[in-house]
Coordinates of C-alpha atoms in Angstrom, one line a residue:
X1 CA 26.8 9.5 -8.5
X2 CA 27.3 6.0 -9.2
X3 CA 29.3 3.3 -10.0
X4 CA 29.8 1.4 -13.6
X5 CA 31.4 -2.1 -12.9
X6 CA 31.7 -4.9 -15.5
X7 CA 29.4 -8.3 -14.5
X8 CA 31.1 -11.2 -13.2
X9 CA 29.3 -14.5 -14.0
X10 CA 30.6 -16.9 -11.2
X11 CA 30.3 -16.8 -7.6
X12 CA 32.0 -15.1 -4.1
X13 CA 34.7 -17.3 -2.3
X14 CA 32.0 -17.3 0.7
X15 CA 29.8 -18.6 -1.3
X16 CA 32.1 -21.8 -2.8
X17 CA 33.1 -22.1 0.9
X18 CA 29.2 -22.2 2.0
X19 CA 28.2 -24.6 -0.8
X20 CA 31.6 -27.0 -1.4
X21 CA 33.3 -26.4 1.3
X22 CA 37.0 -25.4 2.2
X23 CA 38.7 -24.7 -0.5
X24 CA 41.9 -27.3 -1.8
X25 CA 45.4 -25.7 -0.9
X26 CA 46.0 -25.7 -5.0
X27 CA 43.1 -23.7 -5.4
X28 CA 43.2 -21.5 -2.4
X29 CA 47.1 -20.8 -2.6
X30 CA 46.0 -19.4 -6.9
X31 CA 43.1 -17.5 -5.6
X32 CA 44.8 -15.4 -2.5
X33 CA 47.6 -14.7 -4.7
X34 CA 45.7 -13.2 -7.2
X35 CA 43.9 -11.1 -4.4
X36 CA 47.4 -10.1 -3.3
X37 CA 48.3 -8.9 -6.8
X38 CA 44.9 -6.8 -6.5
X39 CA 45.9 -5.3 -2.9
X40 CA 49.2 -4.8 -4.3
X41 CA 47.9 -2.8 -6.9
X42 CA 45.6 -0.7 -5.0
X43 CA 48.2 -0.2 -2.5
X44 CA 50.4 1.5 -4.9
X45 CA 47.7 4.0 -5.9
X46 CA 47.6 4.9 -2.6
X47 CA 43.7 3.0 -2.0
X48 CA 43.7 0.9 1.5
X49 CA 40.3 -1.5 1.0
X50 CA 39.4 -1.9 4.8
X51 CA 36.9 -4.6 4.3
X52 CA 39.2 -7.8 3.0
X53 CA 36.6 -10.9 2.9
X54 CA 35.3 -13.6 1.2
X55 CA 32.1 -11.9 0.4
X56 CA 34.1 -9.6 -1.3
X57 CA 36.3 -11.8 -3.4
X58 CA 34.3 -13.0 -6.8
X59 CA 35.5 -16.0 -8.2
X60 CA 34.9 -15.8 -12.0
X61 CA 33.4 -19.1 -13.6
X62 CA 34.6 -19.5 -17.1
X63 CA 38.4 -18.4 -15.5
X64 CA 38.6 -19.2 -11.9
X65 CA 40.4 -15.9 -11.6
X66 CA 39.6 -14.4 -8.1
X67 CA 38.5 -10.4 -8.7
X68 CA 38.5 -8.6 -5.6
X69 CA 35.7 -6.1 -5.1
X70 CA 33.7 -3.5 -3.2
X71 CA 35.5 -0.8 -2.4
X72 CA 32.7 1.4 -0.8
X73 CA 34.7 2.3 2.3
X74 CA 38.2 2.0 1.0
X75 CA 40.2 5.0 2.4
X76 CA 43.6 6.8 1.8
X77 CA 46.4 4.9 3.7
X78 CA 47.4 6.1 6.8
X79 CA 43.9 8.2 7.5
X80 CA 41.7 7.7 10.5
X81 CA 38.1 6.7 10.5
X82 CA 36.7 9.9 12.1
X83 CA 33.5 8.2 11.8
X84 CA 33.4 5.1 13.4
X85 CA 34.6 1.8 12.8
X86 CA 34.0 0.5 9.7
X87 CA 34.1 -3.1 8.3
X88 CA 33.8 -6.7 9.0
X89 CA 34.2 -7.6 12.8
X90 CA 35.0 -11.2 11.4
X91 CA 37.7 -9.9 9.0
X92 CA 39.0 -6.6 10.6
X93 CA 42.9 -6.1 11.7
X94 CA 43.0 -5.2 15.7
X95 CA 44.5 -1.7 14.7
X96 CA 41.1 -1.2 12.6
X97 CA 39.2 -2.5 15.4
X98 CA 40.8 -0.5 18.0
X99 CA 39.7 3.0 15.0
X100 CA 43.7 3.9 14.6
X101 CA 45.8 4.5 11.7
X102 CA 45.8 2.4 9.4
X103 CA 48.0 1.3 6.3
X104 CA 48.4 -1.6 3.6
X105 CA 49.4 -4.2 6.1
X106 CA 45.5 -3.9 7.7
X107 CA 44.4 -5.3 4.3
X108 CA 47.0 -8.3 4.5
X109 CA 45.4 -9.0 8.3
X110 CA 41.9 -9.2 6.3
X111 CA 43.5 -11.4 3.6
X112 CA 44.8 -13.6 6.1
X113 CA 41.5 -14.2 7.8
X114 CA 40.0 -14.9 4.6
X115 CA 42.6 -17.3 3.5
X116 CA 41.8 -19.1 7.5
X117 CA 38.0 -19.0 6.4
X118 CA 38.6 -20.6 3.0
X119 CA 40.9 -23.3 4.7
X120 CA 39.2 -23.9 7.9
X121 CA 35.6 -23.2 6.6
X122 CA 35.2 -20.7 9.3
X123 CA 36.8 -17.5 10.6
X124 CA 39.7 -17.2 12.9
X125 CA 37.4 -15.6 15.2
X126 CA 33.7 -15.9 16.3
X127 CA 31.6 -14.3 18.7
X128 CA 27.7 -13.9 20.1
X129 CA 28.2 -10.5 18.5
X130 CA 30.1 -7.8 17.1
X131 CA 31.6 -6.2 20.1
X132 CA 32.5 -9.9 21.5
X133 CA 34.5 -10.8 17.9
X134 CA 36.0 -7.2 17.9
X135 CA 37.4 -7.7 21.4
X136 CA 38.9 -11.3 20.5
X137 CA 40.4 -9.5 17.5
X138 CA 42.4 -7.5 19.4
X139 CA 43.0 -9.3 22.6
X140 CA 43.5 -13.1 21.4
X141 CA 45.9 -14.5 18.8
X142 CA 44.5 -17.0 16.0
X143 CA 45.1 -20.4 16.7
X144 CA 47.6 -22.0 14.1
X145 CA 46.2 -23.0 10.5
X146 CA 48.9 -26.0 10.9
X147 CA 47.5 -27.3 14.5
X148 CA 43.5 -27.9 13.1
X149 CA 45.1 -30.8 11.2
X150 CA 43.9 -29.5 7.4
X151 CA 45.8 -30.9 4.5
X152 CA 47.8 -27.2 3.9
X153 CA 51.0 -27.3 2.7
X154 CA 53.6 -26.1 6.0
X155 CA 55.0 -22.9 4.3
X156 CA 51.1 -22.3 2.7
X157 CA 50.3 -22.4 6.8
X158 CA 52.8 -20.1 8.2
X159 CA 52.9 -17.2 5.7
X160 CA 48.6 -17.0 6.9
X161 CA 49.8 -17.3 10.5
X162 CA 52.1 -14.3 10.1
X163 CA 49.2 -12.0 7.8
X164 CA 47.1 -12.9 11.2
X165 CA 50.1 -10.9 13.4
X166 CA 48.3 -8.8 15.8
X167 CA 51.7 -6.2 15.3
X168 CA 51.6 -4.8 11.6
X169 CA 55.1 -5.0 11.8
X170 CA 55.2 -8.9 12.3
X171 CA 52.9 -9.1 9.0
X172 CA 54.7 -9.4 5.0
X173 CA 56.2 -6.0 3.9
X174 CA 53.4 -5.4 1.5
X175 CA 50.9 -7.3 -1.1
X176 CA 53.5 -8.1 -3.5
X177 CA 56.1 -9.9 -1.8
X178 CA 52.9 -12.1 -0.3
X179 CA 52.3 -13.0 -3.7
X180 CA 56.1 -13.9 -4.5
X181 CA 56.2 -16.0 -1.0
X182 CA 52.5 -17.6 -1.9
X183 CA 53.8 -18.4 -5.4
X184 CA 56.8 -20.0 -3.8
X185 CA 54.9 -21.7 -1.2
X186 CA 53.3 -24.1 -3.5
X187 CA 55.0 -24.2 -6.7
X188 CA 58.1 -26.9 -5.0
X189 CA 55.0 -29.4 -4.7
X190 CA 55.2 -32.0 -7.5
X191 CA 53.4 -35.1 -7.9
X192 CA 55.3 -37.9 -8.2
X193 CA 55.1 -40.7 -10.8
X194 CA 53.1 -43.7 -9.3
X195 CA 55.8 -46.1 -9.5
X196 CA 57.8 -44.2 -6.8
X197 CA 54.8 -43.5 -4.5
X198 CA 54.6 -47.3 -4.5
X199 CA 58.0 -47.9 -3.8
X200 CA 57.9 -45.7 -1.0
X201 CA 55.0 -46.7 0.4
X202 CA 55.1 -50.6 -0.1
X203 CA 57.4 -51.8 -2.9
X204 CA 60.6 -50.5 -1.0
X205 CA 59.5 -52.0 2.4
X206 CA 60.0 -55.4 4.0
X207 CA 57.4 -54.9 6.3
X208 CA 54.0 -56.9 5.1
X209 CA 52.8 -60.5 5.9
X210 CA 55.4 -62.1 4.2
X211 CA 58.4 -61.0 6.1
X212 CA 56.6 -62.2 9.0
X213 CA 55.8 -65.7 7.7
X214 CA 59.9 -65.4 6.8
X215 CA 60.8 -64.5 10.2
X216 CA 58.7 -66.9 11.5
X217 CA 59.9 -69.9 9.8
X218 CA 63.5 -69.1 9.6
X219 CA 63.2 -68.7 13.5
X220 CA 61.8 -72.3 13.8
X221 CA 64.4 -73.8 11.1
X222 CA 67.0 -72.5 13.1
X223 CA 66.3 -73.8 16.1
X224 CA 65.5 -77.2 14.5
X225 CA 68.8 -77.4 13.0
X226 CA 70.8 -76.3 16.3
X227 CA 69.0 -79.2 18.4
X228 CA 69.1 -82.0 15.5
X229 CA 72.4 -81.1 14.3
X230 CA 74.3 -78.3 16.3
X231 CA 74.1 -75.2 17.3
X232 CA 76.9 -73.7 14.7
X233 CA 74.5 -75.3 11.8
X234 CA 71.8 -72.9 13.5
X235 CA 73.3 -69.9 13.6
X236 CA 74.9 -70.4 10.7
X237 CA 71.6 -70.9 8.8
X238 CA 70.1 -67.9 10.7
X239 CA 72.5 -65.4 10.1
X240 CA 72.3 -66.2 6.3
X241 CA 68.8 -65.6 6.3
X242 CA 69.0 -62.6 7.7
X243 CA 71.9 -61.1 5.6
X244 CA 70.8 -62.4 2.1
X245 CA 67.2 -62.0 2.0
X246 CA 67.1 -58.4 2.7
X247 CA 69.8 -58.1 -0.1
X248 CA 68.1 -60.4 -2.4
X249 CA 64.8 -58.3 -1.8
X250 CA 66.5 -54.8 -2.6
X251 CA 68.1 -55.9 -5.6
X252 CA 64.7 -57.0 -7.2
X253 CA 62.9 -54.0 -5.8
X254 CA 65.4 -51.8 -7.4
X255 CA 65.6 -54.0 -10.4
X256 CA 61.7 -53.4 -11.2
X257 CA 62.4 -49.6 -10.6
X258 CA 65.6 -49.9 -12.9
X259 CA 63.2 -51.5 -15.5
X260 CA 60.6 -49.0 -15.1
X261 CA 63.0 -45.8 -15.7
X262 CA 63.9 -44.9 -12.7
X263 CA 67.2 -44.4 -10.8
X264 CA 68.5 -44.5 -7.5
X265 CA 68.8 -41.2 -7.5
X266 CA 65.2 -40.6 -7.7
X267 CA 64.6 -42.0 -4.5
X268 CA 65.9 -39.1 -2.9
X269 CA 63.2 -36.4 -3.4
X270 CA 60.4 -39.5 -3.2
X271 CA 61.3 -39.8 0.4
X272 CA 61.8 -36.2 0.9
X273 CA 57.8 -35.6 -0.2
X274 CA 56.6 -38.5 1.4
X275 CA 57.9 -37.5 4.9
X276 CA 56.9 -33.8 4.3
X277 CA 53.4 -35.1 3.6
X278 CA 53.4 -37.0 7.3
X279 CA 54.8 -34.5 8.7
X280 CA 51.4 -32.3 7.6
X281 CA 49.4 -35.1 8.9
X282 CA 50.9 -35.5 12.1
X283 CA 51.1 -31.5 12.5
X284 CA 47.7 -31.7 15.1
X285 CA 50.2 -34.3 18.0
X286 CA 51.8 -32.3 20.2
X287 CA 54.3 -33.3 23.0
X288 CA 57.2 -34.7 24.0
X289 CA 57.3 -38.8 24.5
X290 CA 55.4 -40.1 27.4
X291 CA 56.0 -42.2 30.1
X292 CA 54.9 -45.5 28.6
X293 CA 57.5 -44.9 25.3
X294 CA 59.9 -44.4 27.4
X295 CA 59.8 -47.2 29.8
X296 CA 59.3 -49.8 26.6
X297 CA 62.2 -47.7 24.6
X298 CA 64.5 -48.3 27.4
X299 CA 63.4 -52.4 28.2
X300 CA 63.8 -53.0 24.5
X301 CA 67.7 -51.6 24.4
X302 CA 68.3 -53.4 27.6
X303 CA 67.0 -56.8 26.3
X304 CA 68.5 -56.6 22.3
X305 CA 71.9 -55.3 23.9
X306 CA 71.6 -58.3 26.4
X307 CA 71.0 -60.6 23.4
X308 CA 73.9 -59.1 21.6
X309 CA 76.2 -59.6 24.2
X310 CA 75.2 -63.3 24.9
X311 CA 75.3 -64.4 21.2
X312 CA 79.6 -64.8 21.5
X313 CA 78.7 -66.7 24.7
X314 CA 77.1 -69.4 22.7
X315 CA 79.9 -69.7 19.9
X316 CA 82.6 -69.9 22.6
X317 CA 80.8 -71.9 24.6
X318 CA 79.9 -74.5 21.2
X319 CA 83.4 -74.1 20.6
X320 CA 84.7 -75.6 23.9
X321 CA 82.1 -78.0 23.9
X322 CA 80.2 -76.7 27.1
X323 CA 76.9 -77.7 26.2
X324 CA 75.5 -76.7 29.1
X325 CA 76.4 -72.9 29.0
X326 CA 75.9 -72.5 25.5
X327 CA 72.5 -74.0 25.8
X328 CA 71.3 -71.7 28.6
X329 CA 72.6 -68.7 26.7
X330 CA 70.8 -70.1 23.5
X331 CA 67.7 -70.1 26.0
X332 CA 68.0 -66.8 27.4
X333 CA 69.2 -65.4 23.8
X334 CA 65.6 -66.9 22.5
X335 CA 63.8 -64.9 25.3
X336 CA 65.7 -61.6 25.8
X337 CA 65.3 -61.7 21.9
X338 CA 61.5 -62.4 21.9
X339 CA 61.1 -59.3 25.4
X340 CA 63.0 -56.7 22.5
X341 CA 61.3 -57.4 19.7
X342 CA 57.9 -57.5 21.7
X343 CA 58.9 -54.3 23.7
X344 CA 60.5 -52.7 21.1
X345 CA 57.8 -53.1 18.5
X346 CA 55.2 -51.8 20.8
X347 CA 57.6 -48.4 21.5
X348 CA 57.6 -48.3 17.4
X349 CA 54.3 -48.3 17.0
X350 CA 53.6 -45.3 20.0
X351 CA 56.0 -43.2 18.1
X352 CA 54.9 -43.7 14.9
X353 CA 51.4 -42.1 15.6
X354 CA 54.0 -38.7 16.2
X355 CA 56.7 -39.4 13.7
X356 CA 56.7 -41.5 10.6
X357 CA 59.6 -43.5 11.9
X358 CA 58.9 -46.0 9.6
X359 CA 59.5 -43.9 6.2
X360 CA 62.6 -42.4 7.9
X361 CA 63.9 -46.0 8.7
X362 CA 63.6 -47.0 4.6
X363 CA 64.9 -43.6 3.8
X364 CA 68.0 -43.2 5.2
X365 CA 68.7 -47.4 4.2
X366 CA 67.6 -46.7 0.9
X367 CA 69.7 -43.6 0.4
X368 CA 72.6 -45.1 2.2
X369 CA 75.6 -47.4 1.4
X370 CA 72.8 -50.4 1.0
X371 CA 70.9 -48.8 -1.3
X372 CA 73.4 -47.6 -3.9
X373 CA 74.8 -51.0 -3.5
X374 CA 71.8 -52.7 -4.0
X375 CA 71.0 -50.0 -7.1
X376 CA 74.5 -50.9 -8.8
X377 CA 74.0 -54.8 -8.5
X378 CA 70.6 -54.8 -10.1
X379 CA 72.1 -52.5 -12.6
X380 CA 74.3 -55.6 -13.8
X381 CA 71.8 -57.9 -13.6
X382 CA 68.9 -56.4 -15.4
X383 CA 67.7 -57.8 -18.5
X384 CA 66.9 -54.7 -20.9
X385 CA 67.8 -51.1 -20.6
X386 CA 65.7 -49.4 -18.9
X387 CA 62.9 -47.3 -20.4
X388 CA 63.1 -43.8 -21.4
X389 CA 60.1 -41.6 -19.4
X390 CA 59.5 -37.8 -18.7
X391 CA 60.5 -37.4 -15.4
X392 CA 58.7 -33.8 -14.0
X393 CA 59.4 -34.2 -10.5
X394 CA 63.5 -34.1 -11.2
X395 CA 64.9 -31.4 -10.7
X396 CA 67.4 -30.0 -13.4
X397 CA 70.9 -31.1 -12.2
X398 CA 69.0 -35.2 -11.8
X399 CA 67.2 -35.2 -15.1
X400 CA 70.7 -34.0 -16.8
X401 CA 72.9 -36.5 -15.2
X402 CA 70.7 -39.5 -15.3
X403 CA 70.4 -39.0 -19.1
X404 CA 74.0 -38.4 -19.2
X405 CA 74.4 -41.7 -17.3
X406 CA 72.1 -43.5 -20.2
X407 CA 74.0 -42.1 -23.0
X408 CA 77.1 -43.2 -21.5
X409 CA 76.5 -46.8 -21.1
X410 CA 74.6 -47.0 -24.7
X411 CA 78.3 -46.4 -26.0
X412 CA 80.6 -49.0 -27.5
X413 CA 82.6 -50.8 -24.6
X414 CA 85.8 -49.6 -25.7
X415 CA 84.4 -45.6 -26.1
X416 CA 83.4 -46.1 -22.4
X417 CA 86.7 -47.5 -21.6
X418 CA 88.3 -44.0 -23.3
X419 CA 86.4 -41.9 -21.2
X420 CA 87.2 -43.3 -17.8
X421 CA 85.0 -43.0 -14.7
X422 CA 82.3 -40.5 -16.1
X423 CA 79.2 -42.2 -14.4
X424 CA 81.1 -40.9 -11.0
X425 CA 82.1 -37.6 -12.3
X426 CA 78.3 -37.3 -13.2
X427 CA 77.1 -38.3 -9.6
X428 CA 79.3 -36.0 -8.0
X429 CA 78.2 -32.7 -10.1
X430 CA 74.9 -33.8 -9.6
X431 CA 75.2 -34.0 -5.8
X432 CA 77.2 -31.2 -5.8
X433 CA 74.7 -29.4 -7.7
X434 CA 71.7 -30.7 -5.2
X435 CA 73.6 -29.8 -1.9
X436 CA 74.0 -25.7 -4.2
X437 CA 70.2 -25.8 -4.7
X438 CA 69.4 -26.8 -0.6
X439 CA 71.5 -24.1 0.4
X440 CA 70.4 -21.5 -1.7
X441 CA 66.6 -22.8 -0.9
X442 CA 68.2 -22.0 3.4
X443 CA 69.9 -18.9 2.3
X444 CA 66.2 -17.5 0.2
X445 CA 64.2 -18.5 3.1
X446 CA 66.6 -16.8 5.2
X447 CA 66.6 -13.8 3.8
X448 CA 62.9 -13.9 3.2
X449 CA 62.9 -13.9 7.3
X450 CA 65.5 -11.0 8.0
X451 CA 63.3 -9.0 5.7
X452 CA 60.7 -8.9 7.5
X453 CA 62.6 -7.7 10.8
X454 CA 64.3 -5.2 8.9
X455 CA 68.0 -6.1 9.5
X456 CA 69.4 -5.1 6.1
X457 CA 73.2 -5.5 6.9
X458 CA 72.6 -8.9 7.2
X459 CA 70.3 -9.2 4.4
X460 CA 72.5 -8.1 1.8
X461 CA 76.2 -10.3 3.1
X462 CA 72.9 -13.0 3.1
X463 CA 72.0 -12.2 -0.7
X464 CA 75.8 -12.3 -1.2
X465 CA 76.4 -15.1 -0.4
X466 CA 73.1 -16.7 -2.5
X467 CA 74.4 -15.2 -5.4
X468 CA 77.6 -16.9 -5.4
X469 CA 75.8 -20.5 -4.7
X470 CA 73.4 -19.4 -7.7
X471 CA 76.5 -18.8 -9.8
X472 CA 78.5 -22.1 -8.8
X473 CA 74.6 -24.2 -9.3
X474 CA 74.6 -22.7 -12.4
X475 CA 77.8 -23.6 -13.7
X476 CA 77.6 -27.3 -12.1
X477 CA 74.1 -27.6 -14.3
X478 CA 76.2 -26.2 -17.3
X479 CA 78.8 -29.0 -17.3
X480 CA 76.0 -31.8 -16.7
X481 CA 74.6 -30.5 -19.9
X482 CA 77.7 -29.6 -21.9
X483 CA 78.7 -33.9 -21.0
X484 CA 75.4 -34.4 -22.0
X485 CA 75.3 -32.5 -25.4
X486 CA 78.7 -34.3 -26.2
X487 CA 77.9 -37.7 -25.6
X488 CA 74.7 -36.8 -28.1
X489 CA 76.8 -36.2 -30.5
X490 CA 79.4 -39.0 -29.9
X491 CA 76.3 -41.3 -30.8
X492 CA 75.5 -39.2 -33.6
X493 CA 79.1 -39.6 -35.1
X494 CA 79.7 -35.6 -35.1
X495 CA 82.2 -35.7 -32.1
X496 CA 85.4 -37.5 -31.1
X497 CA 86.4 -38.5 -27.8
X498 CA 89.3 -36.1 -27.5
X499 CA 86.5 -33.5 -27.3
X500 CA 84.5 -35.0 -24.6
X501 CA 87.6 -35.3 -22.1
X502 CA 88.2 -32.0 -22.3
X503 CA 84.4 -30.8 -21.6
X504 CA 85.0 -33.6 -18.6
X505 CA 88.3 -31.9 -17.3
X506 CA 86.4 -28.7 -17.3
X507 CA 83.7 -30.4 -15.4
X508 CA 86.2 -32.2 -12.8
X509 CA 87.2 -28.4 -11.8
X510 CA 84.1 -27.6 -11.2
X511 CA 83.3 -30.4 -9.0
X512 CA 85.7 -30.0 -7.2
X513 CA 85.3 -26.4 -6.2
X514 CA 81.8 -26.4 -5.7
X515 CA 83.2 -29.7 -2.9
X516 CA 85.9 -26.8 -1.4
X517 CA 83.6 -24.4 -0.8
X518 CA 80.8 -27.2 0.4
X519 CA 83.7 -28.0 3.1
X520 CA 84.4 -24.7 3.8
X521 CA 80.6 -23.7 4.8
X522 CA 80.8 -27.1 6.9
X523 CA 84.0 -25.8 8.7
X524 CA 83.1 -22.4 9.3
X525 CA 79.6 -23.8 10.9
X526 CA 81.2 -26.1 12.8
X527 CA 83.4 -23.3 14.1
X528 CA 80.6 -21.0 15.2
X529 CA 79.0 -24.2 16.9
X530 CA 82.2 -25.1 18.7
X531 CA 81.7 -23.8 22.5
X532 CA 85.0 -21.8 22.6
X533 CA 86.5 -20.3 25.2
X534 CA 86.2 -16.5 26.5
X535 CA 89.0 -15.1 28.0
X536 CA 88.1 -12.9 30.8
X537 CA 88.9 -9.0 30.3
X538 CA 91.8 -7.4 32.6
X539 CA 90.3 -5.1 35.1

C-alpha cells in the first residue's frame, strides 16, 4: 500500500518561517486562507486532519499557493483515538490533547497555532517537553497575537485569537466561513496615494520648527508693541496672528492637495487608516493614565482657564485706563500662559506614547467646519483645475461624486446656474451613502459575532435589517452615477438640462430618505440608551 502524490517544488511554511522569518500579514492572511479552503474541503468529505502545522503546509514556488498535506493520521470526525494521542504537542487542540472526540473545529485550533507561529515566529506554546506543552495546551490560554506588538492587522489578530479558544464552541463555525472572515479581514486595507500620507503625516500639520519660530516671534512682537505703543496694539496684533495664519496655512495646504487631485473628501478615509495603523502600533501599552498625566492634565486646565479668564481683565482694565491692573494681569497672563503651555505640552506628549492624540487633533479640525471651509476657499483661489488621477483607495459612493463634482463645474456658467445647488445634492448622497456603508460594515460584523453564539432570532431581524441598508446604499450609489452619466452627456451635447433635473429630483428623494431613516436609527438608539424608568409591579 502506498501513496501517489504530485511533487511540489517550493518549500514548508516552517521552513520560510525558519529561514526569512515571520511571515508579512499580506502574505500570511493569502496563505491560511487557502489552507482554510483545504480544511473546508476535507471537512465536507467527512476527513478531520489532526496534525494542522507549518511542517505540513507546502508553499509552492512558481505560485505561492499554500497546499496543505500529510494526512497519515487524519481520522473520521467525531471518532476517538483508541490508540493514543496522536499529533503535534505544539499544534494540537486541548480536546485532542486531553484523547476525546474530536471534530472539524480541532483542525481550526491547529490552524490557529500555525497562523501564531507564522506571525510571531514561534508557537503559542513551548515546553522542556511534550507532556509540559500538552499540559499548557489545555490548562493556559494563548497570549494575544495583538499584545506582542507585530504589525497584524486588528481583525487579522482576533479571528487567530478565537481559532486558539480552548472551547470548540468559541472557535469559527467551520473552515469556510474562516476563509470568508480572513478574506474580509484584509481586503478593506488599501494603500493610500503618497500625497495624502504626506498630508497626514506632515503637510496637514502645523506642528514642525516653523510654527515654533512663529510662535516665538509673534509672542515677542506682541509684547513689544503693548509696551512701546499700548496694550490694545498688542493684542490686537496677537490675536491676528493667531487667527490668520492657521487659515492662511490650510488654505495653501488644501490648495496643493486641490492641485494635485484630491478633494476634501478624501481626507476622510486618510485619517481613518492613519489612526487604525497607530492604533496597531500602540496595541502592546496597556493601562489607564497615570499619576503623573493626570496631575500635569489638571495644572494645564487650571493655568489656560486662568489665562482665559484674566485676558477681559486686561481690556477693561486698558479701557478705563488702569494701568496698573491691566499690567499685572498682562503679567500673570504671560506666566499662567507659559505654566499651560509648558504643563500641558508635557501631558501631550505622555499620552501620545498611548494614543495618537496628535492625528486625532488634525483629524477631527480637518474634517470639521475649518476644513471644508478652508477646502472651499482654496477651491476659488486655485489657479488650474485640478488634475484627473485614479483614485483606488475611494470607495464607490466618493469616486462617483467627486467626478460628478468635476463635471459639474467644467460646465458653462449659465448651465451650472440651471441646475441649482448640485455640488450639495452630491455631498449629501455621498455622505448619506458613507454613513449606509458604516452601518452595514456594524451590522456584518454584528452578525458575524451572533453567529458564532448561535442566537439565530437575532441573526436574521440583524440580516434584515443589513439588507435594507444594502438596498438604500445601493440606490444612493445609483443616483451618484445616473448625475454622473447625465452631466457626461450634457458635455457631450446628447442631453438637455430638463433631463438632468429630473434625474436630480429623483436623487433629492433619495437623500432624503436615506437622512429619515439615518435619524430614525439615531432616535431609536438614543431611546434604548436613555435610563428610563421602571415602574414597580403591584404585589
Amino acid at each position: 500500500v502506498f501513496y501517489v502524490m504530485s511533487y511540489v517544488e517550493g518549500e514548508t511554511l516552517a521552513e520560510r518561517v525558519r529561514t526569512r522569518g515571520p511571515v508579512s500579514a499580506s502574505d500570511g492572511v493569502r496563505m491560511l486562507r487557502e489552507v482554510a479552503w483545504a480544511l473546508g474541503y476535507a471537512h465536507g468529505m467527512g476527513v478531520v486532519h489532526r496534525d494542522v502545522k507549518p511542517d505540513n503546509i507546502l508553499i509552492e514556488a512558481s505560485s505561492g499557493r499554500a497546499l496543505v498535506a500529510d494526512f497519515g493520521i487524519a481520522a473520521v470526525a467525531g471518532s476517538e483515538d483508541g490508540d493514543g494521542v496522536k499529533g503535534t504537542p505544539e499544534f494540537m487542540s486541548p480536546e485532542q490533547a486531553l484523547g476525546k472526540d474530536i471534530d472539524a473545529r480541532s483542525d481550526l485550533y491547529g490552524l490557529g497555532a500555525t497562523a501564531f507561529y507564522a506571525f510571531a515566529g514561534r508557537p503559542p506554546f513551548e515546553g522542556r517537553s511534550a507532556t509540559e506543552v500538552l499540559a499548557r495546551q489545555v490548562t493556559e490560554h494563548a497570549a494575544p497575537l495583538a499584545s506582542l506588538g507585530l504589525s497584524v492587522p486588528r481583525k487579522l489578530a482576533s479571528l487567530v485569537d478565537q481559532c486558539l479558544a480552548k472551547e470548540p464552541n468559541d472557535r469559527p463555525a467551520n473552515a469556510d466561513v474562516l476563509a470568508e472572515q480572513l478574506g474580509g479581514a484584509i481586503e478593506q486595507r488599501r494603500a493610500l496615494p503618497v500625497a495624502l500620507r504626506a498630508f497626514v503625516k506632515r503637510n496637514g500639520r502645523m506642528d514642525g520648527g516653523g510654527t515654533l519660530i512663529y510662535s516665538t516671534a509673534l509672542l515677542v512682537t506682541s509684547t513689544m508693541l503693548s509696551a512701546s505703543i499700548n496694550m490694545s496694539a498688542g493684542f490686537a496684533a496677537f490675536a491676528a496672528g493667531v487667527v490668520l495664519a492657521p487659515v492662511a496655512f490650510a488654505v495653501l495646504s488644501a490648495r496643493r492637495l486641490l492641485r494635485l487631485g484630491f478633494a476634501h473628501a478624501d481626507l476622510g478615509p486618510a485619517f481613518r487608516t492613519e489612526l487604525e495603523n497607530a492604533r496597531e502600533e500602540r496595541a502592546v501599552e496597556r493601562g489607564g493614565p497615570r499619576i503623573l498625566e493626570r496631575v500635569l492634565g489638571g495644572v494645564a486646565r487650571v493655568a489656560l482657564s486662568f489665562t482665559a479668564v484674566s485676558i477681559p481683565v486686561i481690556v477693561i482694565g486698558n479701557a478705563l485706563n488702569t494701568w496698573g491692573i491691566a499690567r499685572g494681569a498682562f503679567a500673570a497672563t504671560m506666566l499662567s500662559l507659559g505654566v499651560g503651555v509648558l504643563t500641558g505640552t508635557t501631558y501631550l506628549a505622555l499620552v501620545q506614547s498611548r494614543r495618537d492624540i496628535d492625528t486625532e487633533f488634525w483629524s477631527r479640525l480637518w474634517m470639521g467646519k475649518f476644513g471644508r471651509f478652508a477646502f472651499s476657499l482654496a477651491r476659488r483661489l486655485r489657479g488650474s483645475r485640478p488634475v484627473a488621477q485614479a483614485m483606488t483607495h475611494r470607495a464607490t459612493e466618493l469616486s462617483l461624486s467627486l467626478a460628478a463634482e468635476q463635471l459639474f463645474e467644467r460646465l458653462p456658467k449659465a448651465t451650472r446656474q440651471e441646475l441649482g445647488d448640485l455640488p450639495t445634492l452630491l455631498e449629501r448622497l455621498q455622505r448619506s451613502a458613507q454613513m449606509l456603508r458604516t452601518r452595514h460594515e456594524e451590522l456584518s460584523s454584528a452578525i458575524e459575532a451572533m453567529a458564532r453564539r448561535s442566537e439565530t432570532e437575532d441573526v436574521t431581524g440583524l440580516r434584515e435589517e443589513r439588507d435594507a441598508v444594502h438596498d438604500r446604499l445601493t440606490a444612493a450609489v445609483s443616483a451618484l452615477e445616473t448625475i454622473r452619466l447625465n452631466l457626461l452627456r450634457l458635455h457631450a451635447g446628447s442631453a438637455v438640462v430638463e433631463g438632468l433635473t429630473t434625474h436630480i429630483g429623483l436623487a433629492e428623494e433619495v437623500s432624503d430618505e436615506i437622512e429619515r431613516m439615518v435619524a430614525a436609527r439615531a432616535e431609536i438608539d438614543a431611546s434604548l440608551r436613555f435610563p428610563r424608568v421602571v415602574e414597580p409591579t403591584p404585589v
